[in-house]
Amino acid sequence: MDLQVLWFLLIFVLFTGFFFLEGFDYGVGGLMPFLTSDEEERSEILRTITPVWDGNEVWMITAGGAMFAAFPHVYATMFSAFYLALFLMLVALILRGVAFDLRGRQDSLRWKRFWDGAIAFGSIVPAFLWGVAVTDLLAGLPIDAHMVYTGGFFDLLSLYSLVGGLAFLLIFLFHGAAFLTIRLARKSLLRRCQNAALNVGSSATLLFVLLIVLTQSATDLFEKPLAVSALAAAALFFLLAMSSMKKKKGAWSFAASSLAIVATTAAFFAGLFPRLMVSSLDPAWSLTITNASSSPYTLSVMTAAAAVFVPVVLLYQGWTYYIFRKRVTAKDTQEHL
């Protein structure tokens, strides 16, 4: 296989893992303040992700590193285009990380509520911005012949990208609620998670349908059969997730929402290929796996490194989730968060 295609696929795998894992992570953090005001219940909710949230972030860092190594021109142009958006995302993620560490340092309820708000903010904002970024990449950005982004911050915002941001956010919130149904033990809290999943999922379904309609008019994704098939599969899996949640089958619902996220990511990457960033000024100026890649030697060295370290990351991640596989009880929250 061509190394440029191989690295495109590897970046797809890394972003798929990131959206799948960090998706429920963002969802749990974003939903937590709205599920309960009881401190013990909030601690149980947060305990479901405190052992794994930082590991989930590794997928984003690895995907960014892979982009830098394999397609440096894309890395440079993308970070230039999304500079302010990425700065806002970074602030949100820093607040979120600090909040996980600090909320348990004092017994003051006001102190904990402040950091709970920081966790929610640090979960909702990145989830929304990732949806904006993905749809912008597919719809196109003002990129000139020299691979330079010529627009401003507000060029990132359109009806399509805003709907994409909201759709991603609501799907992640549903994913997080489904995750909680398989990780919490308190029955009253489980019922609230199930109800939240159904309420959020209904809105997510409407926005997902609108996103598909706008994708047809704003992009060329529907010209690619593989992308269309993946998008149809995503819609089917999400409907299955909703149906399973109505039947109170949390594990099936979480599995289906996971597949929906994987299929959605596959649809957008298939819609992009062989491009990585679409130019709205001239399709010929789009950044592709050919004109934006590193040298063959660099790709070959990085391929050898990836062959060693990617399996290590997968094994570590799997081991972490195996260790923390049991449902969270009130006793577990006595440990410092």
Tab-separated table of N, CA, C and O in Angstrom, residues 36-152:
chain	number	residue	atom	x	y	z
A	36	THR	N	-27.996	15.771	38.121
A	36	THR	CA	-28.248	15.775	39.565
A	36	THR	C	-27.567	16.965	40.221
A	36	THR	O	-26.574	17.477	39.704
A	37	SER	N	-28.112	17.379	41.358
A	37	SER	CA	-27.466	18.416	42.170
A	37	SER	C	-26.891	17.821	43.446
A	37	SER	O	-26.295	18.536	44.262
A	38	ASP	N	-27.064	16.518	43.616
A	38	ASP	CA	-26.563	15.835	44.802
A	38	ASP	C	-25.067	15.583	44.652
A	38	ASP	O	-24.615	15.019	43.643
A	39	GLU	N	-24.296	15.982	45.645
A	39	GLU	CA	-22.844	15.880	45.563
A	39	GLU	C	-22.367	14.440	45.440
A	39	GLU	O	-21.461	14.132	44.663
A	40	GLU	N	-22.976	13.530	46.178
A	40	GLU	CA	-22.559	12.131	46.113
A	40	GLU	C	-22.814	11.546	44.722
A	40	GLU	O	-21.982	10.811	44.183
A	41	GLU	N	-23.955	11.889	44.136
A	41	GLU	CA	-24.270	11.381	42.795
A	41	GLU	C	-23.340	11.983	41.753
A	41	GLU	O	-22.914	11.288	40.812
A	42	ARG	N	-23.021	13.269	41.897
A	42	ARG	CA	-22.083	13.888	40.957
A	42	ARG	C	-20.707	13.224	41.044
A	42	ARG	O	-20.048	13.007	40.022
A	43	SER	N	-20.309	12.896	42.246
A	43	SER	CA	-19.023	12.225	42.422
A	43	SER	C	-19.023	10.852	41.763
A	43	SER	O	-18.031	10.435	41.157
A	44	GLU	N	-20.149	10.150	41.848
A	44	GLU	CA	-20.250	8.844	41.188
A	44	GLU	C	-20.160	8.996	39.675
A	44	GLU	O	-19.509	8.192	38.990
A	45	ILE	N	-20.822	10.016	39.148
A	45	ILE	CA	-20.776	10.250	37.696
A	45	ILE	C	-19.348	10.527	37.246
A	45	ILE	O	-18.859	9.943	36.265
A	46	LEU	N	-18.670	11.421	37.951
A	46	LEU	CA	-17.306	11.778	37.560
A	46	LEU	C	-16.344	10.616	37.741
A	46	LEU	O	-15.362	10.483	36.997
A	47	ARG	N	-16.637	9.761	38.723
A	47	ARG	CA	-15.757	8.618	38.966
A	47	ARG	C	-15.724	7.668	37.772
A	47	ARG	O	-14.753	6.919	37.585
A	48	THR	N	-16.746	7.694	36.927
A	48	THR	CA	-16.764	6.803	35.763
A	48	THR	C	-15.705	7.196	34.733
A	48	THR	O	-15.288	6.358	33.923
A	49	ILE	N	-15.269	8.460	34.740
A	49	ILE	CA	-14.305	8.894	33.726
A	49	ILE	C	-12.978	9.385	34.293
A	49	ILE	O	-12.011	9.534	33.538
A	50	THR	N	-12.907	9.646	35.609
A	50	THR	CA	-11.644	10.161	36.142
A	50	THR	C	-10.446	9.230	35.921
A	50	THR	O	-9.328	9.726	35.732
A	51	PRO	N	-10.617	7.895	35.897
A	51	PRO	CA	-9.431	7.062	35.651
A	51	PRO	C	-8.988	7.042	34.183
A	51	PRO	O	-7.886	6.576	33.885
A	52	VAL	N	-9.837	7.520	33.270
A	52	VAL	CA	-9.543	7.310	31.847
A	52	VAL	C	-9.511	8.582	30.994
A	52	VAL	O	-9.049	8.535	29.855
A	53	TRP	N	-9.994	9.712	31.524
A	53	TRP	CA	-10.157	10.871	30.650
A	53	TRP	C	-8.837	11.347	30.054
A	53	TRP	O	-8.780	11.723	28.878
A	54	ASP	N	-7.756	11.323	30.866
A	54	ASP	CA	-6.477	11.800	30.346
A	54	ASP	C	-5.906	10.845	29.301
A	54	ASP	O	-5.268	11.272	28.330
A	55	GLY	N	-6.158	9.543	29.471
A	55	GLY	CA	-5.744	8.581	28.459
A	55	GLY	C	-6.488	8.775	27.145
A	55	GLY	O	-5.922	8.597	26.061
A	56	ASN	N	-7.768	9.149	27.251
A	56	ASN	CA	-8.543	9.405	26.038
A	56	ASN	C	-7.973	10.580	25.250
A	56	ASN	O	-8.012	10.597	24.015
A	57	GLU	N	-7.457	11.582	25.970
A	57	GLU	CA	-6.881	12.751	25.305
A	57	GLU	C	-5.641	12.393	24.488
A	57	GLU	O	-5.285	13.099	23.552
A	58	VAL	N	-4.978	11.290	24.855
A	58	VAL	CA	-3.772	10.882	24.137
A	58	VAL	C	-4.058	10.658	22.658
A	58	VAL	O	-3.212	10.917	21.795
A	59	TRP	N	-5.276	10.195	22.355
A	59	TRP	CA	-5.618	9.940	20.957
A	59	TRP	C	-5.596	11.232	20.137
A	59	TRP	O	-5.166	11.229	18.982
A	60	MET	N	-6.057	12.334	20.724
A	60	MET	CA	-6.015	13.612	20.015
A	60	MET	C	-4.574	14.070	19.811
A	60	MET	O	-4.203	14.519	18.717
A	61	ILE	N	-3.748	13.940	20.842
A	61	ILE	CA	-2.352	14.344	20.742
A	61	ILE	C	-1.628	13.491	19.706
A	61	ILE	O	-0.838	13.994	18.887
A	62	THR	N	-1.903	12.186	19.720
A	62	THR	CA	-1.271	11.287	18.758
A	62	THR	C	-1.713	11.595	17.338
A	62	THR	O	-0.908	11.573	16.397
A	63	ALA	N	-3.007	11.888	17.167
A	63	ALA	CA	-3.510	12.243	15.833
A	63	ALA	C	-2.852	13.520	15.327
A	63	ALA	O	-2.470	13.619	14.150
A	64	GLY	N	-2.700	14.517	16.224
A	64	GLY	CA	-2.018	15.750	15.833
A	64	GLY	C	-0.568	15.508	15.487
A	64	GLY	O	-0.045	16.062	14.504
A	65	GLY	N	0.110	14.654	16.278
A	65	GLY	CA	1.499	14.319	15.976
A	65	GLY	C	1.635	13.576	14.665
A	65	GLY	O	2.574	13.823	13.889
A	66	ALA	N	0.710	12.670	14.401
A	66	ALA	CA	0.735	11.938	13.131
A	66	ALA	C	0.512	12.879	11.949
A	66	ALA	O	1.159	12.748	10.898
A	67	MET	N	-0.383	13.842	12.117
A	67	MET	CA	-0.628	14.829	11.073
A	67	MET	C	0.634	15.648	10.801
A	67	MET	O	1.002	15.906	9.649
A	68	PHE	N	1.305	16.068	11.877
A	68	PHE	CA	2.528	16.858	11.738
A	68	PHE	C	3.622	16.067	11.022
A	68	PHE	O	4.340	16.604	10.173
A	69	ALA	N	3.751	14.784	11.362
A	69	ALA	CA	4.814	13.967	10.789
A	69	ALA	C	4.538	13.594	9.333
A	69	ALA	O	5.440	13.635	8.498
A	70	ALA	N	3.294	13.233	9.046
A	70	ALA	CA	2.978	12.713	7.713
A	70	ALA	C	2.553	13.795	6.723
A	70	ALA	O	2.891	13.726	5.539
A	71	PHE	N	1.817	14.794	7.211
A	71	PHE	CA	1.286	15.833	6.323
A	71	PHE	C	1.521	17.214	6.941
A	71	PHE	O	0.589	17.871	7.403
A	72	PRO	N	2.785	17.655	6.989
A	72	PRO	CA	3.118	18.905	7.688
A	72	PRO	C	2.438	20.134	7.109
A	72	PRO	O	2.128	21.079	7.840
A	73	HIS	N	2.200	20.154	5.786
A	73	HIS	CA	1.523	21.312	5.191
A	73	HIS	C	0.080	21.420	5.694
A	73	HIS	O	-0.432	22.523	5.911
A	74	VAL	N	-0.565	20.285	5.877
A	74	VAL	CA	-1.928	20.283	6.420
A	74	VAL	C	-1.909	20.776	7.865
A	74	VAL	O	-2.748	21.581	8.267
A	75	TYR	N	-0.950	20.294	8.621
A	75	TYR	CA	-0.808	20.700	10.020
A	75	TYR	C	-0.657	22.219	10.114
A	75	TYR	O	-1.328	22.883	10.918
A	76	ALA	N	0.216	22.786	9.267
A	76	ALA	CA	0.467	24.228	9.315
A	76	ALA	C	-0.764	25.023	8.903
A	76	ALA	O	-1.152	25.993	9.565
A	77	THR	N	-1.391	24.624	7.811
A	77	THR	CA	-2.566	25.352	7.320
A	77	THR	C	-3.750	25.212	8.274
A	77	THR	O	-4.465	26.175	8.546
A	78	MET	N	-3.943	24.020	8.800
A	78	MET	CA	-5.071	23.774	9.693
A	78	MET	C	-4.942	24.580	10.985
A	78	MET	O	-5.904	25.197	11.443
A	79	PHE	N	-3.747	24.598	11.553
A	79	PHE	CA	-3.562	25.342	12.801
A	79	PHE	C	-3.634	26.844	12.570
A	79	PHE	O	-4.003	27.595	13.474
A	80	SER	N	-3.298	27.279	11.376
A	80	SER	CA	-3.461	28.693	11.037
A	80	SER	C	-4.939	29.039	10.898
A	80	SER	O	-5.405	30.056	11.420
A	81	ALA	N	-5.676	28.179	10.225
A	81	ALA	CA	-7.099	28.438	9.990
A	81	ALA	C	-7.894	28.395	11.295
A	81	ALA	O	-8.765	29.236	11.542
A	82	PHE	N	-7.601	27.410	12.141
A	82	PHE	CA	-8.388	27.205	13.363
A	82	PHE	C	-7.691	27.765	14.601
A	82	PHE	O	-7.959	27.309	15.714
A	83	TYR	N	-6.827	28.755	14.412
A	83	TYR	CA	-5.997	29.234	15.519
A	83	TYR	C	-6.836	29.664	16.725
A	83	TYR	O	-6.635	29.183	17.842
A	84	LEU	N	-7.795	30.572	16.518
A	84	LEU	CA	-8.605	31.064	17.634
A	84	LEU	C	-9.503	29.967	18.201
A	84	LEU	O	-9.689	29.872	19.414
A	85	ALA	N	-10.058	29.156	17.308
A	85	ALA	CA	-10.910	28.055	17.766
A	85	ALA	C	-10.106	27.054	18.601
A	85	ALA	O	-10.571	26.575	19.644
A	86	LEU	N	-8.881	26.761	18.158
A	86	LEU	CA	-8.039	25.833	18.904
A	86	LEU	C	-7.580	26.441	20.229
A	86	LEU	O	-7.436	25.729	21.231
A	87	PHE	N	-7.377	27.747	20.247
A	87	PHE	CA	-7.017	28.425	21.495
A	87	PHE	C	-8.164	28.307	22.503
A	87	PHE	O	-7.938	28.000	23.679
A	88	LEU	N	-9.389	28.541	22.035
A	88	LEU	CA	-10.551	28.406	22.913
A	88	LEU	C	-10.691	26.969	23.393
A	88	LEU	O	-10.983	26.721	24.574
A	89	MET	N	-10.462	26.010	22.502
A	89	MET	CA	-10.531	24.604	22.887
A	89	MET	C	-9.464	24.275	23.930
A	89	MET	O	-9.729	23.563	24.911
A	90	LEU	N	-8.265	24.813	23.731
A	90	LEU	CA	-7.181	24.559	24.673
A	90	LEU	C	-7.506	25.122	26.059
A	90	LEU	O	-7.281	24.456	27.076
A	91	VAL	N	-8.057	26.336	26.103
A	91	VAL	CA	-8.456	26.929	27.385
A	91	VAL	C	-9.487	26.042	28.075
A	91	VAL	O	-9.402	25.765	29.283
A	92	ALA	N	-10.475	25.576	27.304
A	92	ALA	CA	-11.524	24.718	27.867
A	92	ALA	C	-10.936	23.414	28.406
A	92	ALA	O	-11.306	22.950	29.492
A	93	LEU	N	-10.007	22.822	27.649
A	93	LEU	CA	-9.420	21.552	28.080
A	93	LEU	C	-8.519	21.727	29.302
A	93	LEU	O	-8.458	20.840	30.172
A	94	ILE	N	-7.821	22.857	29.379
A	94	ILE	CA	-6.992	23.120	30.556
A	94	ILE	C	-7.869	23.271	31.795
A	94	ILE	O	-7.599	22.691	32.854
A	95	LEU	N	-8.949	24.040	31.662
A	95	LEU	CA	-9.877	24.204	32.784
A	95	LEU	C	-10.446	22.857	33.218
A	95	LEU	O	-10.565	22.572	34.412
A	96	ARG	N	-10.775	22.040	32.241
A	96	ARG	CA	-11.355	20.726	32.527
A	96	ARG	C	-10.359	19.849	33.289
A	96	ARG	O	-10.704	19.219	34.289
A	97	GLY	N	-9.116	19.811	32.808
A	97	GLY	CA	-8.105	19.005	33.477
A	97	GLY	C	-7.817	19.476	34.888
A	97	GLY	O	-7.705	18.667	35.818
A	98	VAL	N	-7.734	20.791	35.059
A	98	VAL	CA	-7.502	21.350	36.395
A	98	VAL	C	-8.685	21.037	37.312
A	98	VAL	O	-8.507	20.722	38.495
A	99	ALA	N	-9.889	21.111	36.767
A	99	ALA	CA	-11.089	20.882	37.571
A	99	ALA	C	-11.143	19.461	38.123
A	99	ALA	O	-11.530	19.242	39.282
A	100	PHE	N	-10.761	18.483	37.318
A	100	PHE	CA	-10.757	17.105	37.808
A	100	PHE	C	-9.848	16.960	39.023
A	100	PHE	O	-10.138	16.193	39.947
A	101	ASP	N	-8.761	17.693	39.019
A	101	ASP	CA	-7.797	17.575	40.106
A	101	ASP	C	-8.202	18.391	41.333
A	101	ASP	O	-7.959	17.977	42.473
A	102	LEU	N	-8.822	19.554	41.131
A	102	LEU	CA	-9.045	20.486	42.234
A	102	LEU	C	-10.405	20.381	42.927
A	102	LEU	O	-10.542	20.819	44.063
A	103	ARG	N	-11.418	19.821	42.240
A	103	ARG	CA	-12.764	19.880	42.819
A	103	ARG	C	-12.861	19.151	44.164
A	103	ARG	O	-13.699	19.485	45.003
A	104	GLY	N	-12.025	18.170	44.394
A	104	GLY	CA	-12.078	17.426	45.640
A	104	GLY	C	-11.138	17.940	46.715
A	104	GLY	O	-11.040	17.342	47.792
A	105	ARG	N	-10.465	19.064	46.440
A	105	ARG	CA	-9.469	19.564	47.396
A	105	ARG	C	-10.089	20.296	48.585
A	105	ARG	O	-9.425	20.508	49.583
A	106	GLN	N	-11.329	20.742	48.447
A	106	GLN	CA	-12.016	21.404	49.546
A	106	GLN	C	-13.426	20.833	49.690
A	106	GLN	O	-14.009	20.359	48.717
A	107	ASP	N	-13.961	20.913	50.901
A	107	ASP	CA	-15.309	20.397	51.154
A	107	ASP	C	-16.395	21.424	50.855
A	107	ASP	O	-17.579	21.115	50.938
A	108	SER	N	-16.019	22.631	50.511
A	108	SER	CA	-16.982	23.683	50.213
A	108	SER	C	-17.834	23.318	48.992
A	108	SER	O	-17.304	22.973	47.929
A	109	LEU	N	-19.161	23.405	49.153
A	109	LEU	CA	-20.057	23.100	48.045
A	109	LEU	C	-19.878	24.107	46.917
A	109	LEU	O	-19.911	23.738	45.732
A	110	ARG	N	-19.694	25.386	47.278
A	110	ARG	CA	-19.490	26.417	46.254
A	110	ARG	C	-18.230	26.126	45.439
A	110	ARG	O	-18.210	26.288	44.223
A	111	TRP	N	-17.193	25.691	46.127
A	111	TRP	CA	-15.935	25.332	45.454
A	111	TRP	C	-16.175	24.205	44.445
A	111	TRP	O	-15.749	24.269	43.294
A	112	LYS	N	-16.885	23.174	44.855
A	112	LYS	CA	-17.125	22.037	43.970
A	112	LYS	C	-18.034	22.411	42.804
A	112	LYS	O	-17.835	21.937	41.673
A	113	ARG	N	-19.019	23.277	43.053
A	113	ARG	CA	-19.912	23.689	41.977
A	113	ARG	C	-19.166	24.495	40.916
A	113	ARG	O	-19.456	24.390	39.717
A	114	PHE	N	-18.219	25.310	41.361
A	114	PHE	CA	-17.421	26.082	40.396
A	114	PHE	C	-16.654	25.149	39.460
A	114	PHE	O	-16.671	25.311	38.240
A	115	TRP	N	-15.999	24.147	40.033
A	115	TRP	CA	-15.220	23.231	39.207
A	115	TRP	C	-16.104	22.280	38.415
A	115	TRP	O	-15.716	21.835	37.321
A	116	ASP	N	-17.301	21.987	38.921
A	116	ASP	CA	-18.255	21.219	38.114
A	116	ASP	C	-18.613	21.995	36.848
A	116	ASP	O	-18.729	21.424	35.756
A	117	GLY	N	-18.800	23.309	37.007
A	117	GLY	CA	-19.081	24.157	35.845
A	117	GLY	C	-17.915	24.171	34.873
A	117	GLY	O	-18.110	24.182	33.651
A	118	ALA	N	-16.687	24.160	35.405
A	118	ALA	CA	-15.511	24.135	34.544
A	118	ALA	C	-15.431	22.825	33.762
A	118	ALA	O	-15.059	22.807	32.581
A	119	ILE	N	-15.788	21.715	34.413
A	119	ILE	CA	-15.793	20.419	33.726
A	119	ILE	C	-16.825	20.421	32.601
A	119	ILE	O	-16.561	19.944	31.488
A	120	ALA	N	-18.017	20.960	32.883
A	120	ALA	CA	-19.066	21.016	31.858
A	120	ALA	C	-18.627	21.905	30.701
A	120	ALA	O	-18.779	21.535	29.522
A	121	PHE	N	-18.094	23.080	31.021
A	121	PHE	CA	-17.611	23.998	29.977
A	121	PHE	C	-16.500	23.344	29.159
A	121	PHE	O	-16.494	23.412	27.923
A	122	GLY	N	-15.575	22.673	29.846
A	122	GLY	CA	-14.458	22.032	29.167
A	122	GLY	C	-14.839	20.792	28.392
A	122	GLY	O	-14.014	20.242	27.654
A	123	SER	N	-16.057	20.337	28.553
A	123	SER	CA	-16.556	19.187	27.786
A	123	SER	C	-17.423	19.628	26.617
A	123	SER	O	-17.313	19.098	25.506
A	124	ILE	N	-18.287	20.613	26.860
A	124	ILE	CA	-19.238	21.055	25.834
A	124	ILE	C	-18.544	21.832	24.727
A	124	ILE	O	-18.797	21.607	23.526
A	125	VAL	N	-17.654	22.748	25.083
A	125	VAL	CA	-17.000	23.600	24.083
A	125	VAL	C	-16.155	22.780	23.100
A	125	VAL	O	-16.306	22.933	21.877
A	126	PRO	N	-15.262	21.889	23.556
A	126	PRO	CA	-14.497	21.101	22.587
A	126	PRO	C	-15.368	20.205	21.709
A	126	PRO	O	-15.101	20.052	20.514
A	127	ALA	N	-16.413	19.609	22.303
A	127	ALA	CA	-17.302	18.751	21.506
A	127	ALA	C	-17.935	19.541	20.366
A	127	ALA	O	-18.009	19.074	19.225
A	128	PHE	N	-18.395	20.743	20.672
A	128	PHE	CA	-18.999	21.606	19.648
A	128	PHE	C	-17.964	22.021	18.602
A	128	PHE	O	-18.227	21.959	17.385
A	129	LEU	N	-16.780	22.418	19.053
A	129	LEU	CA	-15.759	22.911	18.121
A	129	LEU	C	-15.236	21.808	17.209
A	129	LEU	O	-14.889	22.078	16.055
A	130	TRP	N	-15.190	20.578	17.694
A	130	TRP	CA	-14.768	19.487	16.818
A	130	TRP	C	-15.775	19.278	15.683
A	130	TRP	O	-15.394	19.005	14.538
A	131	GLY	N	-17.050	19.412	15.989
A	131	GLY	CA	-18.056	19.309	14.935
A	131	GLY	C	-17.918	20.414	13.905
A	131	GLY	O	-18.049	20.184	12.694
A	132	VAL	N	-17.645	21.630	14.378
A	132	VAL	CA	-17.423	22.759	13.471
A	132	VAL	C	-16.215	22.484	12.581
A	132	VAL	O	-16.252	22.696	11.363
A	133	ALA	N	-15.124	21.998	13.179
A	133	ALA	CA	-13.893	21.762	12.427
A	133	ALA	C	-14.073	20.696	11.355
A	133	ALA	O	-13.649	20.877	10.202
A	134	VAL	N	-14.701	19.584	11.715
A	134	VAL	CA	-14.866	18.482	10.758
A	134	VAL	C	-15.708	18.918	9.560
A	134	VAL	O	-15.369	18.637	8.399
A	135	THR	N	-16.808	19.611	9.830
A	135	THR	CA	-17.669	20.048	8.717
A	135	THR	C	-16.993	21.132	7.877
A	135	THR	O	-17.170	21.169	6.658
A	136	ASP	N	-16.204	21.991	8.507
A	136	ASP	CA	-15.460	23.004	7.750
A	136	ASP	C	-14.456	22.369	6.806
A	136	ASP	O	-14.283	22.815	5.659
A	137	LEU	N	-13.766	21.335	7.283
A	137	LEU	CA	-12.771	20.679	6.437
A	137	LEU	C	-13.409	20.074	5.199
A	137	LEU	O	-12.825	20.101	4.104
A	138	LEU	N	-14.600	19.532	5.362
A	138	LEU	CA	-15.279	18.894	4.236
A	138	LEU	C	-15.919	19.912	3.299
A	138	LEU	O	-15.863	19.764	2.072
A	139	ALA	N	-16.517	20.953	3.851
A	139	ALA	CA	-17.187	21.966	3.034
A	139	ALA	C	-16.186	22.856	2.307
A	139	ALA	O	-16.459	23.343	1.201
A	140	GLY	N	-15.044	23.080	2.920
A	140	GLY	CA	-14.012	23.898	2.290
A	140	GLY	C	-13.768	25.197	3.016
A	140	GLY	O	-14.681	25.788	3.607
A	141	LEU	N	-12.509	25.638	2.973
A	141	LEU	CA	-12.078	26.877	3.581
A	141	LEU	C	-11.310	27.697	2.556
A	141	LEU	O	-10.760	27.137	1.598
A	142	PRO	N	-11.254	29.028	2.720
A	142	PRO	CA	-10.518	29.856	1.756
A	142	PRO	C	-9.011	29.639	1.860
A	142	PRO	O	-8.318	30.269	2.660
A	143	ILE	N	-8.502	28.712	1.072
A	143	ILE	CA	-7.074	28.382	1.031
A	143	ILE	C	-6.554	28.711	-0.364
A	143	ILE	O	-7.152	28.293	-1.368
A	144	ASP	N	-5.445	29.462	-0.433
A	144	ASP	CA	-4.948	29.891	-1.738
A	144	ASP	C	-3.990	28.868	-2.337
A	144	ASP	O	-3.770	27.782	-1.777
A	145	ALA	N	-3.381	29.227	-3.451
A	145	ALA	CA	-2.513	28.304	-4.188
A	145	ALA	C	-1.237	27.969	-3.425
A	145	ALA	O	-0.553	26.997	-3.750
A	146	HIS	N	-0.902	28.783	-2.418
A	146	HIS	CA	0.310	28.561	-1.626
A	146	HIS	C	0.006	27.840	-0.308
A	146	HIS	O	0.827	27.857	0.612
A	147	MET	N	-1.163	27.240	-0.226
A	147	MET	CA	-1.605	26.497	0.967
A	147	MET	C	-1.746	27.417	2.181
A	147	MET	O	-1.558	26.981	3.326
A	148	VAL	N	-2.097	28.651	1.956
A	148	VAL	CA	-2.245	29.632	3.028
A	148	VAL	C	-3.721	29.921	3.233
A	148	VAL	O	-4.460	30.195	2.273
A	149	TYR	N	-4.156	29.882	4.492
A	149	TYR	CA	-5.538	30.221	4.833
A	149	TYR	C	-5.697	31.734	4.745
A	149	TYR	O	-4.970	32.489	5.403
A	150	THR	N	-6.649	32.186	3.950
A	150	THR	CA	-6.807	33.622	3.702
A	150	THR	C	-8.029	34.220	4.403
A	150	THR	O	-8.302	35.399	4.245
A	151	GLY	N	-8.744	33.420	5.167
A	151	GLY	CA	-9.953	33.910	5.822
A	151	GLY	C	-9.687	34.349	7.253
A	151	GLY	O	-8.548	34.446	7.714
A	152	GLY	N	-10.765	34.617	7.966
A	152	GLY	CA	-10.696	34.995	9.376
A	152	GLY	C	-11.483	34.017	10.219
A	152	GLY	O	-11.965	32.986	9.726
